[in-house]
């Protein structure tokens, strides 16, 4: 395939309002997909009790769902890099909405597992294909900043899922699943009014050719996979997800840690679930500071092509001691047992000021999450910087596949670790020790980002030269 003459840029979409609407839809849908991911962990206990199965089997559902979603994303991404991406996103959204609805209606554990796996297949489309679309909207100078919003929307979705699951599901765990199903169907309708974003339209090297009427219609083929893997930066960006996500995957148990602390202090199960969800949501607000990580990555990248990778390396390594402190600082929980969700939220927020240990835990969590959140926007931006447009969705999906394996391992194995640690450490201490051990996986993650900092300058330069040569070949033939 090649850059060919074709429709003018005007024919690809509407004006500024249409473009803004399209961006908002993509970002919100990335958030909603992660709401679906975040619903289950706060409700492990309630769902396990409803189905009369051990709680660790619910952790297995989440772990397998991460893996299935990651495997499905590779197929979605490959077809997205070859065809029209909009229909794929709509189909994926319908699938996860159907799976989420089926989860809420499930009458037993096997049915719940099957519904969650259906939702996971749909989730694979939105992450990988959506990433490819969004990178075509962002210039290299601002990729870190804008991708921080993309990553932040996903993190915010997970937090919203945690909070919605805990609050709406404290009495009836099925309600949040059914509500999200309705929202997912509405989101599918919103796709109908977005426009198809041109592949490669954000690349400076292609700007002249595209402005003159050329169309970038290079598409991935099977022979490109060795080319993708020969880029050493891609190898480090893909492999780091195995260890990074082992650590991040374990953190979905954070609501359970705080719920167990509440139970240990004598609170009822329903109140403990709400407490765990609110504390976990509050403590993960540091992820908002990923915007700072994206800005720093953009600024340093303009000074050196190693900048983004260096920011990510420093962030994940510096966060480790803060996580260790977070898990072991004792927290005195003082909320009205049996009260509604609003009263518990007000009590938890008040304890940030009145209880020094809660305030210290919040500060520690904010710093830890702020540092590790530098990983996300710079990872997204590096994939875009080091690959031509027709490869980005596939590279993202390969990284996401490894992420899924790491996340599934972290989520599943930490549950086994909690169970084994009960022999030496009674709850909730077994949860604190298990979570602390899994954060050590951030050490090899930081090392791999440092290695990416050494390889990225050449790979980025090679891609820039490739795009410039493609644009030059058709510049003289494009209609003016």
Coordinates of C-alpha atoms in Angstrom, one line a residue:
X1 CA 0.0 0.0 0.0
X2 CA 1.1 3.6 -0.3
X3 CA 0.2 7.2 0.1
X4 CA -2.2 7.8 -2.7
X5 CA -4.3 10.7 -4.0
X6 CA -7.9 10.7 -2.8
X7 CA -10.5 12.5 -0.9
X8 CA -9.7 15.9 0.4
X9 CA -9.2 16.5 4.1
X10 CA -12.5 18.3 4.3
X11 CA -14.4 15.1 3.3
X12 CA -13.1 13.2 6.3
X13 CA -15.3 14.8 8.9
X14 CA -17.1 17.9 10.2
X15 CA -15.8 21.0 11.8
X16 CA -14.2 21.7 15.1
X17 CA -17.4 20.8 17.1
X18 CA -17.7 17.4 15.3
X19 CA -14.0 16.7 16.1
X20 CA -14.4 17.6 19.7
X21 CA -17.5 15.5 20.0
X22 CA -15.6 12.5 18.5
X23 CA -12.7 12.9 20.9
X24 CA -15.0 13.2 23.9
X25 CA -16.9 10.0 22.8
X26 CA -13.7 8.0 22.5
X27 CA -12.3 9.1 25.8
X28 CA -15.6 8.5 27.7
X29 CA -16.0 5.1 26.2
X30 CA -12.5 4.2 27.3
X31 CA -13.6 5.3 30.7
X32 CA -16.8 3.2 30.6
X33 CA -15.0 0.1 29.6
X34 CA -12.9 0.4 32.7
X35 CA -15.9 1.0 34.8
X36 CA -16.9 -2.6 33.8
X37 CA -13.5 -3.8 34.9
X38 CA -13.7 -2.1 38.2
X39 CA -17.2 -3.4 39.2
X40 CA -16.3 -6.9 40.3
X41 CA -13.5 -6.6 42.9
X42 CA -15.5 -4.6 45.5
X43 CA -18.2 -7.2 45.3
X44 CA -16.1 -10.4 45.5
X45 CA -17.6 -11.2 48.9
X46 CA -21.2 -10.6 48.0
X47 CA -21.0 -12.5 44.7
X48 CA -19.1 -15.4 46.3
X49 CA -21.8 -15.6 49.0
X50 CA -24.6 -15.5 46.4
X51 CA -23.1 -18.3 44.4
X52 CA -21.8 -20.3 47.4
X53 CA -18.2 -20.4 46.1
X54 CA -14.9 -19.4 47.7
X55 CA -14.0 -15.7 47.3
X56 CA -10.8 -16.6 45.5
X57 CA -12.8 -18.0 42.6
X58 CA -14.1 -14.4 42.0
X59 CA -10.5 -13.3 41.8
X60 CA -10.0 -16.0 39.2
X61 CA -12.8 -14.5 37.1
X62 CA -11.1 -11.1 37.1
X63 CA -7.7 -12.7 36.3
X64 CA -9.0 -14.8 33.4
X65 CA -11.0 -11.8 32.1
X66 CA -7.9 -9.7 31.9
X67 CA -6.2 -12.4 29.9
X68 CA -9.1 -13.0 27.5
X69 CA -9.4 -9.3 26.9
X70 CA -5.7 -9.0 26.1
X71 CA -5.8 -12.0 23.7
X72 CA -8.9 -10.7 21.9
X73 CA -7.3 -7.2 21.6
X74 CA -4.6 -8.6 19.3
X75 CA -7.2 -9.8 16.7
X76 CA -9.2 -6.6 17.1
X77 CA -6.1 -4.4 16.6
X78 CA -4.8 -6.3 13.6
X79 CA -8.1 -5.9 11.8
X80 CA -8.3 -2.3 13.0
X81 CA -4.9 -1.5 11.4
X82 CA -6.3 -2.9 8.1
X83 CA -9.9 -1.8 7.9
X84 CA -12.4 0.9 9.0
X85 CA -12.1 1.2 12.7
X86 CA -15.5 2.6 13.6
X87 CA -17.6 -0.5 13.1
X88 CA -15.1 -2.6 15.1
X89 CA -15.5 -0.2 18.1
X90 CA -19.3 -0.4 17.9
X91 CA -19.3 -4.2 17.8
X92 CA -16.8 -4.3 20.7
X93 CA -18.9 -2.0 22.8
X94 CA -22.1 -4.0 22.2
X95 CA -20.3 -7.2 23.3
X96 CA -19.1 -5.9 26.6
X97 CA -22.5 -4.4 27.3
X98 CA -24.1 -7.8 26.6
X99 CA -21.6 -9.5 28.8
X100 CA -22.1 -7.0 31.6
X101 CA -25.8 -7.4 31.5
X102 CA -25.4 -11.2 31.5
X103 CA -23.2 -10.9 34.6
X104 CA -26.0 -9.1 36.4
X105 CA -28.6 -11.7 35.4
X106 CA -26.4 -14.8 36.1
X107 CA -27.9 -17.4 38.4
X108 CA -24.8 -19.3 39.1
X109 CA -21.0 -19.1 39.0
X110 CA -20.4 -20.7 35.6
X111 CA -22.9 -18.4 33.9
X112 CA -21.3 -15.4 35.6
X113 CA -17.9 -16.5 34.4
X114 CA -19.2 -17.0 30.8
X115 CA -20.8 -13.5 30.8
X116 CA -17.6 -11.9 32.1
X117 CA -15.6 -13.6 29.4
X118 CA -18.0 -12.3 26.7
X119 CA -17.6 -8.8 28.1
X120 CA -13.8 -9.2 28.1
X121 CA -13.8 -10.0 24.4
X122 CA -15.6 -6.8 23.7
X123 CA -13.3 -4.8 26.0
X124 CA -10.4 -5.9 23.9
X125 CA -11.7 -3.9 20.9
X126 CA -12.1 -0.6 22.6
X127 CA -8.7 -0.4 24.1
X128 CA -6.6 -1.4 21.1
X129 CA -8.6 0.0 18.2
X130 CA -9.5 3.1 20.2
X131 CA -5.8 3.7 20.9
X132 CA -5.0 3.6 17.2
X133 CA -7.7 6.2 16.5
X134 CA -6.6 8.6 19.3
X135 CA -3.0 8.6 18.3
X136 CA -4.0 9.9 14.9
X137 CA -5.4 13.0 16.6
X138 CA -2.3 14.0 18.6
X139 CA 0.8 15.7 17.4
X140 CA 4.1 14.3 18.8
X141 CA 4.8 17.4 20.8
X142 CA 1.6 16.9 22.9
X143 CA 1.3 13.1 22.9
X144 CA 2.3 12.8 26.6
X145 CA -0.2 15.3 27.8
X146 CA -3.1 14.0 25.7
X147 CA -2.4 10.4 26.3
X148 CA -2.4 11.2 30.0
X149 CA -6.1 12.1 29.6
X150 CA -6.7 8.9 27.7
X151 CA -5.0 6.9 30.4
X152 CA -6.6 9.0 33.1
X153 CA -10.1 8.3 31.6
X154 CA -9.3 4.6 32.0
X155 CA -8.1 5.0 35.5
X156 CA -11.1 7.2 36.4
X157 CA -13.3 4.5 34.9
X158 CA -11.8 1.8 37.1
X159 CA -12.2 4.0 40.2
X160 CA -15.8 4.8 39.2
X161 CA -16.4 1.1 38.8
X162 CA -14.9 0.4 42.3
X163 CA -17.1 3.2 43.8
X164 CA -20.3 2.3 42.0
X165 CA -19.8 -1.4 42.7
X166 CA -19.4 -0.7 46.4
X167 CA -22.2 1.8 46.8
X168 CA -24.9 0.4 44.5
X169 CA -23.9 -3.2 45.1
X170 CA -23.6 -3.2 48.9
X171 CA -27.2 -4.4 49.2
X172 CA -27.8 -6.0 45.8
X173 CA -24.7 -6.8 43.8
X174 CA -26.6 -7.1 40.5
X175 CA -27.7 -3.5 40.3
X176 CA -24.4 -1.9 39.1
X177 CA -24.1 -4.5 36.3
X178 CA -27.6 -3.8 34.9
X179 CA -27.1 0.0 35.1
X180 CA -23.8 -0.2 33.2
X181 CA -25.5 -2.3 30.5
X182 CA -27.9 0.5 29.8
X183 CA -25.1 3.0 29.7
X184 CA -23.1 0.8 27.3
X185 CA -26.0 0.6 24.9
X186 CA -26.3 4.4 24.9
X187 CA -22.6 4.6 24.2
X188 CA -22.9 2.4 21.1
X189 CA -25.5 4.9 19.8
X190 CA -23.1 7.7 20.4
X191 CA -20.5 6.1 18.1
X192 CA -22.9 6.6 15.2
X193 CA -22.3 10.3 15.2
X194 CA -18.5 10.3 15.3
X195 CA -16.4 10.7 12.2
X196 CA -13.7 8.6 10.7
X197 CA -10.3 10.0 11.7
X198 CA -7.6 9.9 9.0
X199 CA -4.8 7.5 9.6
X200 CA -1.5 9.4 10.1
X201 CA -3.2 12.9 10.1
X202 CA -1.2 14.0 13.2
X203 CA 2.3 13.3 11.7
X204 CA 4.3 16.4 10.8
X205 CA 6.1 14.4 8.1
X206 CA 2.8 13.7 6.4
X207 CA 1.2 17.1 6.9
X208 CA 2.0 18.5 3.4
X209 CA 0.9 15.4 1.5
X210 CA -2.3 15.0 3.4
X211 CA -3.1 18.7 3.0
X212 CA -2.7 18.5 -0.7
X213 CA -5.2 15.7 -1.0
X214 CA -3.1 12.5 -0.6
X215 CA -4.5 9.6 1.4
X216 CA -2.3 7.6 3.8
X217 CA -3.4 4.1 2.9
X218 CA -0.5 2.0 4.1
X219 CA -1.9 -1.0 6.0
X220 CA -0.4 -3.7 8.2
X221 CA 0.2 -7.2 6.8
X222 CA 1.4 -10.4 8.3
X223 CA 5.0 -9.8 7.1
X224 CA 5.2 -6.7 9.3
X225 CA 5.3 -8.6 12.6
X226 CA 9.0 -9.3 12.4
X227 CA 9.6 -5.6 11.5
X228 CA 7.6 -4.6 14.6
X229 CA 9.6 -6.9 16.9
X230 CA 13.0 -5.9 15.4
X231 CA 12.4 -2.4 16.9
X232 CA 14.2 -2.8 20.2
X233 CA 12.1 -0.1 21.9
X234 CA 9.0 -2.1 21.1
X235 CA 10.5 -5.2 22.7
X236 CA 11.1 -3.3 26.0
X237 CA 7.8 -1.5 25.9
X238 CA 6.0 -4.9 25.5
X239 CA 8.0 -6.9 28.0
X240 CA 7.8 -4.3 30.8
X241 CA 4.1 -4.9 31.0
X242 CA 4.7 -8.4 32.4
X243 CA 6.2 -7.2 35.6
X244 CA 4.4 -3.8 35.8
X245 CA 1.0 -5.3 35.5
X246 CA 1.8 -8.1 38.0
X247 CA 2.1 -5.2 40.5
X248 CA -0.8 -3.2 39.2
X249 CA -3.0 -6.3 38.9
X250 CA -2.5 -7.0 42.6
X251 CA -3.9 -3.6 43.5
X252 CA -7.4 -4.5 42.4
X253 CA -7.5 -6.2 45.9
X254 CA -7.0 -2.8 47.6
X255 CA -10.8 -2.5 48.4
X256 CA -10.6 -5.9 50.0
X257 CA -7.7 -4.9 52.2
X258 CA -9.6 -1.9 53.6
X259 CA -12.8 -3.9 53.8
X260 CA -11.0 -6.5 55.9
X261 CA -9.6 -3.8 58.1
X262 CA -13.2 -2.6 58.7
X263 CA -14.4 -6.1 59.5
X264 CA -11.4 -6.5 61.9
X265 CA -12.7 -3.4 63.7
X266 CA -16.1 -5.0 64.1
X267 CA -18.1 -3.5 61.2
X268 CA -20.8 -5.5 59.4
X269 CA -20.1 -7.0 56.0
X270 CA -22.3 -4.4 54.1
X271 CA -20.6 -1.4 55.8
X272 CA -17.2 -3.0 55.3
X273 CA -17.7 -3.3 51.5
X274 CA -18.7 0.4 51.3
X275 CA -15.7 1.4 53.5
X276 CA -13.3 -0.6 51.4
X277 CA -14.6 0.9 48.1
X278 CA -14.5 4.5 49.4
X279 CA -11.0 4.2 50.9
X280 CA -9.6 2.5 47.8
X281 CA -11.2 5.1 45.5
X282 CA -9.9 8.0 47.7
X283 CA -6.4 6.6 47.9
X284 CA -6.1 6.1 44.1
X285 CA -6.8 9.7 43.3
X286 CA -3.1 10.2 42.8
X287 CA -3.6 8.8 39.3
X288 CA -5.0 12.2 38.3
X289 CA -1.4 13.4 38.5
X290 CA -0.6 11.3 35.4
X291 CA -1.2 14.6 33.6
X292 CA 2.0 15.9 35.3
X293 CA 3.9 12.8 34.2
X294 CA 2.7 13.4 30.6
X295 CA 3.7 17.0 30.7
X296 CA 7.2 16.2 32.0
X297 CA 7.5 13.5 29.4
X298 CA 6.6 15.9 26.6
X299 CA 9.1 18.5 27.9
X300 CA 11.9 16.1 28.4
X301 CA 11.3 14.4 25.1
X302 CA 11.7 17.7 23.3
X303 CA 15.2 17.9 24.9
X304 CA 16.2 14.3 24.4
X305 CA 14.5 11.4 22.5
X306 CA 15.1 9.3 25.6
X307 CA 13.0 11.6 27.7
X308 CA 9.7 9.7 28.0
X309 CA 11.3 6.4 28.9
X310 CA 13.5 8.1 31.6
X311 CA 10.4 9.7 33.2
X312 CA 8.6 6.3 33.3
X313 CA 11.7 4.5 34.7
X314 CA 12.2 7.1 37.6
X315 CA 8.5 7.1 38.4
X316 CA 8.0 3.3 38.9
X317 CA 11.2 2.9 40.9
X318 CA 10.6 5.9 43.2
X319 CA 7.0 4.8 44.0
X320 CA 8.0 1.4 45.5
X321 CA 8.8 2.6 49.1
X322 CA 5.6 4.7 49.2
X323 CA 3.5 1.6 48.4
X324 CA 5.1 -0.4 51.1
X325 CA 4.3 2.3 53.7
X326 CA 0.7 2.5 52.4
X327 CA -0.1 -1.1 53.1
X328 CA 1.2 -1.2 56.7
X329 CA 0.2 2.2 58.1
X330 CA -2.6 1.3 60.6
X331 CA -5.9 3.1 60.0
X332 CA -8.6 3.8 62.6
X333 CA -11.9 3.6 60.9
X334 CA -14.7 5.5 62.5
X335 CA -18.0 5.4 60.5
X336 CA -21.6 4.7 61.4
X337 CA -22.2 0.9 61.1
X338 CA -25.2 0.1 59.0
X339 CA -25.6 3.7 57.7
X340 CA -26.2 4.5 54.1
X341 CA -23.4 5.1 51.5
X342 CA -23.6 8.8 51.8
X343 CA -23.1 8.8 55.6
X344 CA -20.1 6.4 55.2
X345 CA -18.5 8.6 52.5
X346 CA -18.9 11.7 54.7
X347 CA -17.3 9.9 57.7
X348 CA -14.4 8.6 55.6
X349 CA -13.7 12.1 54.1
X350 CA -13.9 13.6 57.6
X351 CA -11.4 11.1 58.9
X352 CA -8.8 12.4 56.5
X353 CA -8.7 15.5 58.7
X354 CA -9.5 14.1 62.1
X355 CA -7.5 10.8 62.0
X356 CA -3.7 11.4 61.4
X357 CA -3.1 7.8 60.2
X358 CA -5.8 8.3 57.5
X359 CA -4.3 11.6 56.4
X360 CA -0.8 10.0 56.3
X361 CA -2.1 7.0 54.3
X362 CA -3.8 9.3 51.8
X363 CA -0.7 11.4 51.3
X364 CA 1.4 8.3 50.8
X365 CA -1.1 6.8 48.3
X366 CA -1.2 10.1 46.4
X367 CA 2.6 10.2 46.0
X368 CA 2.8 6.5 45.1
X369 CA 0.0 6.7 42.5
X370 CA 1.4 10.0 41.1
X371 CA 4.8 8.4 40.5
X372 CA 3.6 5.2 38.9
X373 CA 1.0 7.0 36.8
X374 CA 3.9 8.6 34.8
X375 CA 4.2 5.1 33.3
X376 CA 0.9 5.2 31.4
X377 CA 1.0 8.4 29.2
X378 CA 4.7 7.9 28.3
X379 CA 4.1 4.3 27.4
X380 CA 1.2 5.3 25.1
X381 CA 3.2 8.1 23.6
X382 CA 6.4 6.0 23.0
X383 CA 4.4 3.4 21.1
X384 CA 3.1 6.2 18.8
X385 CA 6.6 7.8 18.5
X386 CA 8.4 4.6 17.6
X387 CA 5.9 3.1 15.1
X388 CA 4.2 4.2 11.9
X389 CA 0.4 4.7 12.1
X390 CA -0.5 1.3 10.5
X391 CA 1.5 -0.5 13.2
X392 CA 0.4 1.3 16.4
X393 CA -2.8 -0.6 17.2
X394 CA -1.1 -3.9 16.8
X395 CA 1.9 -2.9 18.9
X396 CA -0.4 -1.6 21.6
X397 CA -2.3 -4.9 21.5
X398 CA 0.8 -7.0 21.8
X399 CA 1.8 -4.8 24.8
X400 CA -1.7 -5.2 26.1
X401 CA -1.5 -9.0 25.7
X402 CA 1.7 -9.1 27.8
X403 CA 0.0 -6.6 30.2
X404 CA -3.0 -9.0 30.4
X405 CA -0.8 -11.9 31.3
X406 CA 1.0 -9.9 33.9
X407 CA -2.2 -8.4 35.3
X408 CA -3.9 -11.8 35.4
X409 CA -0.9 -13.3 37.1
X410 CA -0.8 -10.5 39.6
X411 CA -4.5 -10.6 40.3
X412 CA -4.8 -14.3 40.5
X413 CA -1.6 -15.2 42.3
X414 CA -1.9 -12.6 44.9
X415 CA -5.2 -14.1 45.9
X416 CA -3.5 -17.5 46.4
X417 CA -0.7 -15.7 48.3
X418 CA -3.3 -14.1 50.6
X419 CA -4.7 -17.5 51.4
X420 CA -1.3 -19.0 52.0
X421 CA -0.2 -16.1 54.2
X422 CA -3.2 -16.6 56.5
X423 CA -1.2 -19.3 58.3
X424 CA 1.4 -16.8 59.5
X425 CA -0.5 -13.5 59.3
X426 CA -4.2 -13.2 60.3
X427 CA -6.4 -10.9 58.2
X428 CA -6.0 -8.1 57.4
X429 CA -2.2 -8.4 57.8
X430 CA -2.0 -11.2 55.2
X431 CA -3.4 -8.8 52.6
X432 CA -0.9 -6.1 53.5
X433 CA 2.1 -8.5 53.3
X434 CA 0.9 -10.0 50.0
X435 CA 0.3 -6.7 48.4
X436 CA 3.7 -5.4 49.5
X437 CA 5.5 -8.4 48.1
X438 CA 3.9 -8.0 44.7
X439 CA 5.0 -4.3 44.4
X440 CA 8.6 -5.6 44.1
X441 CA 7.8 -6.3 40.5
X442 CA 8.2 -2.6 39.8
X443 CA 12.0 -3.1 40.0
X444 CA 12.5 -5.0 36.7
X445 CA 9.9 -2.7 35.2
X446 CA 12.1 0.4 35.9
X447 CA 15.1 -1.4 34.5
X448 CA 13.3 -2.2 31.2
X449 CA 12.3 1.5 30.8
X450 CA 15.9 2.5 31.3
X451 CA 16.8 0.1 28.5
X452 CA 14.1 1.6 26.3
X453 CA 15.6 5.0 26.9
X454 CA 18.8 3.8 25.3
X455 CA 17.1 2.3 22.2
X456 CA 14.3 4.8 21.5
X457 CA 16.3 7.6 19.9
X458 CA 17.3 5.5 16.9
X459 CA 13.9 3.9 16.5
X460 CA 12.0 7.2 16.6
X461 CA 14.4 8.7 14.1
X462 CA 14.0 5.8 11.7
X463 CA 10.2 6.1 11.8
X464 CA 10.4 9.8 11.1
X465 CA 12.6 9.2 8.1
X466 CA 10.2 6.4 6.9
X467 CA 7.2 8.7 7.0
X468 CA 9.1 11.6 5.3
X469 CA 10.1 9.3 2.4
X470 CA 6.5 8.1 1.9
X471 CA 5.2 11.6 1.8
X472 CA 7.9 12.8 -0.6
X473 CA 7.0 10.0 -3.1
X474 CA 3.5 11.3 -3.7
X475 CA 3.9 15.0 -3.0
X476 CA 4.3 15.9 -6.6
X477 CA 1.3 13.7 -7.7
X478 CA -1.3 15.0 -5.2
X479 CA -4.0 17.3 -6.6
X480 CA -3.9 21.0 -5.4

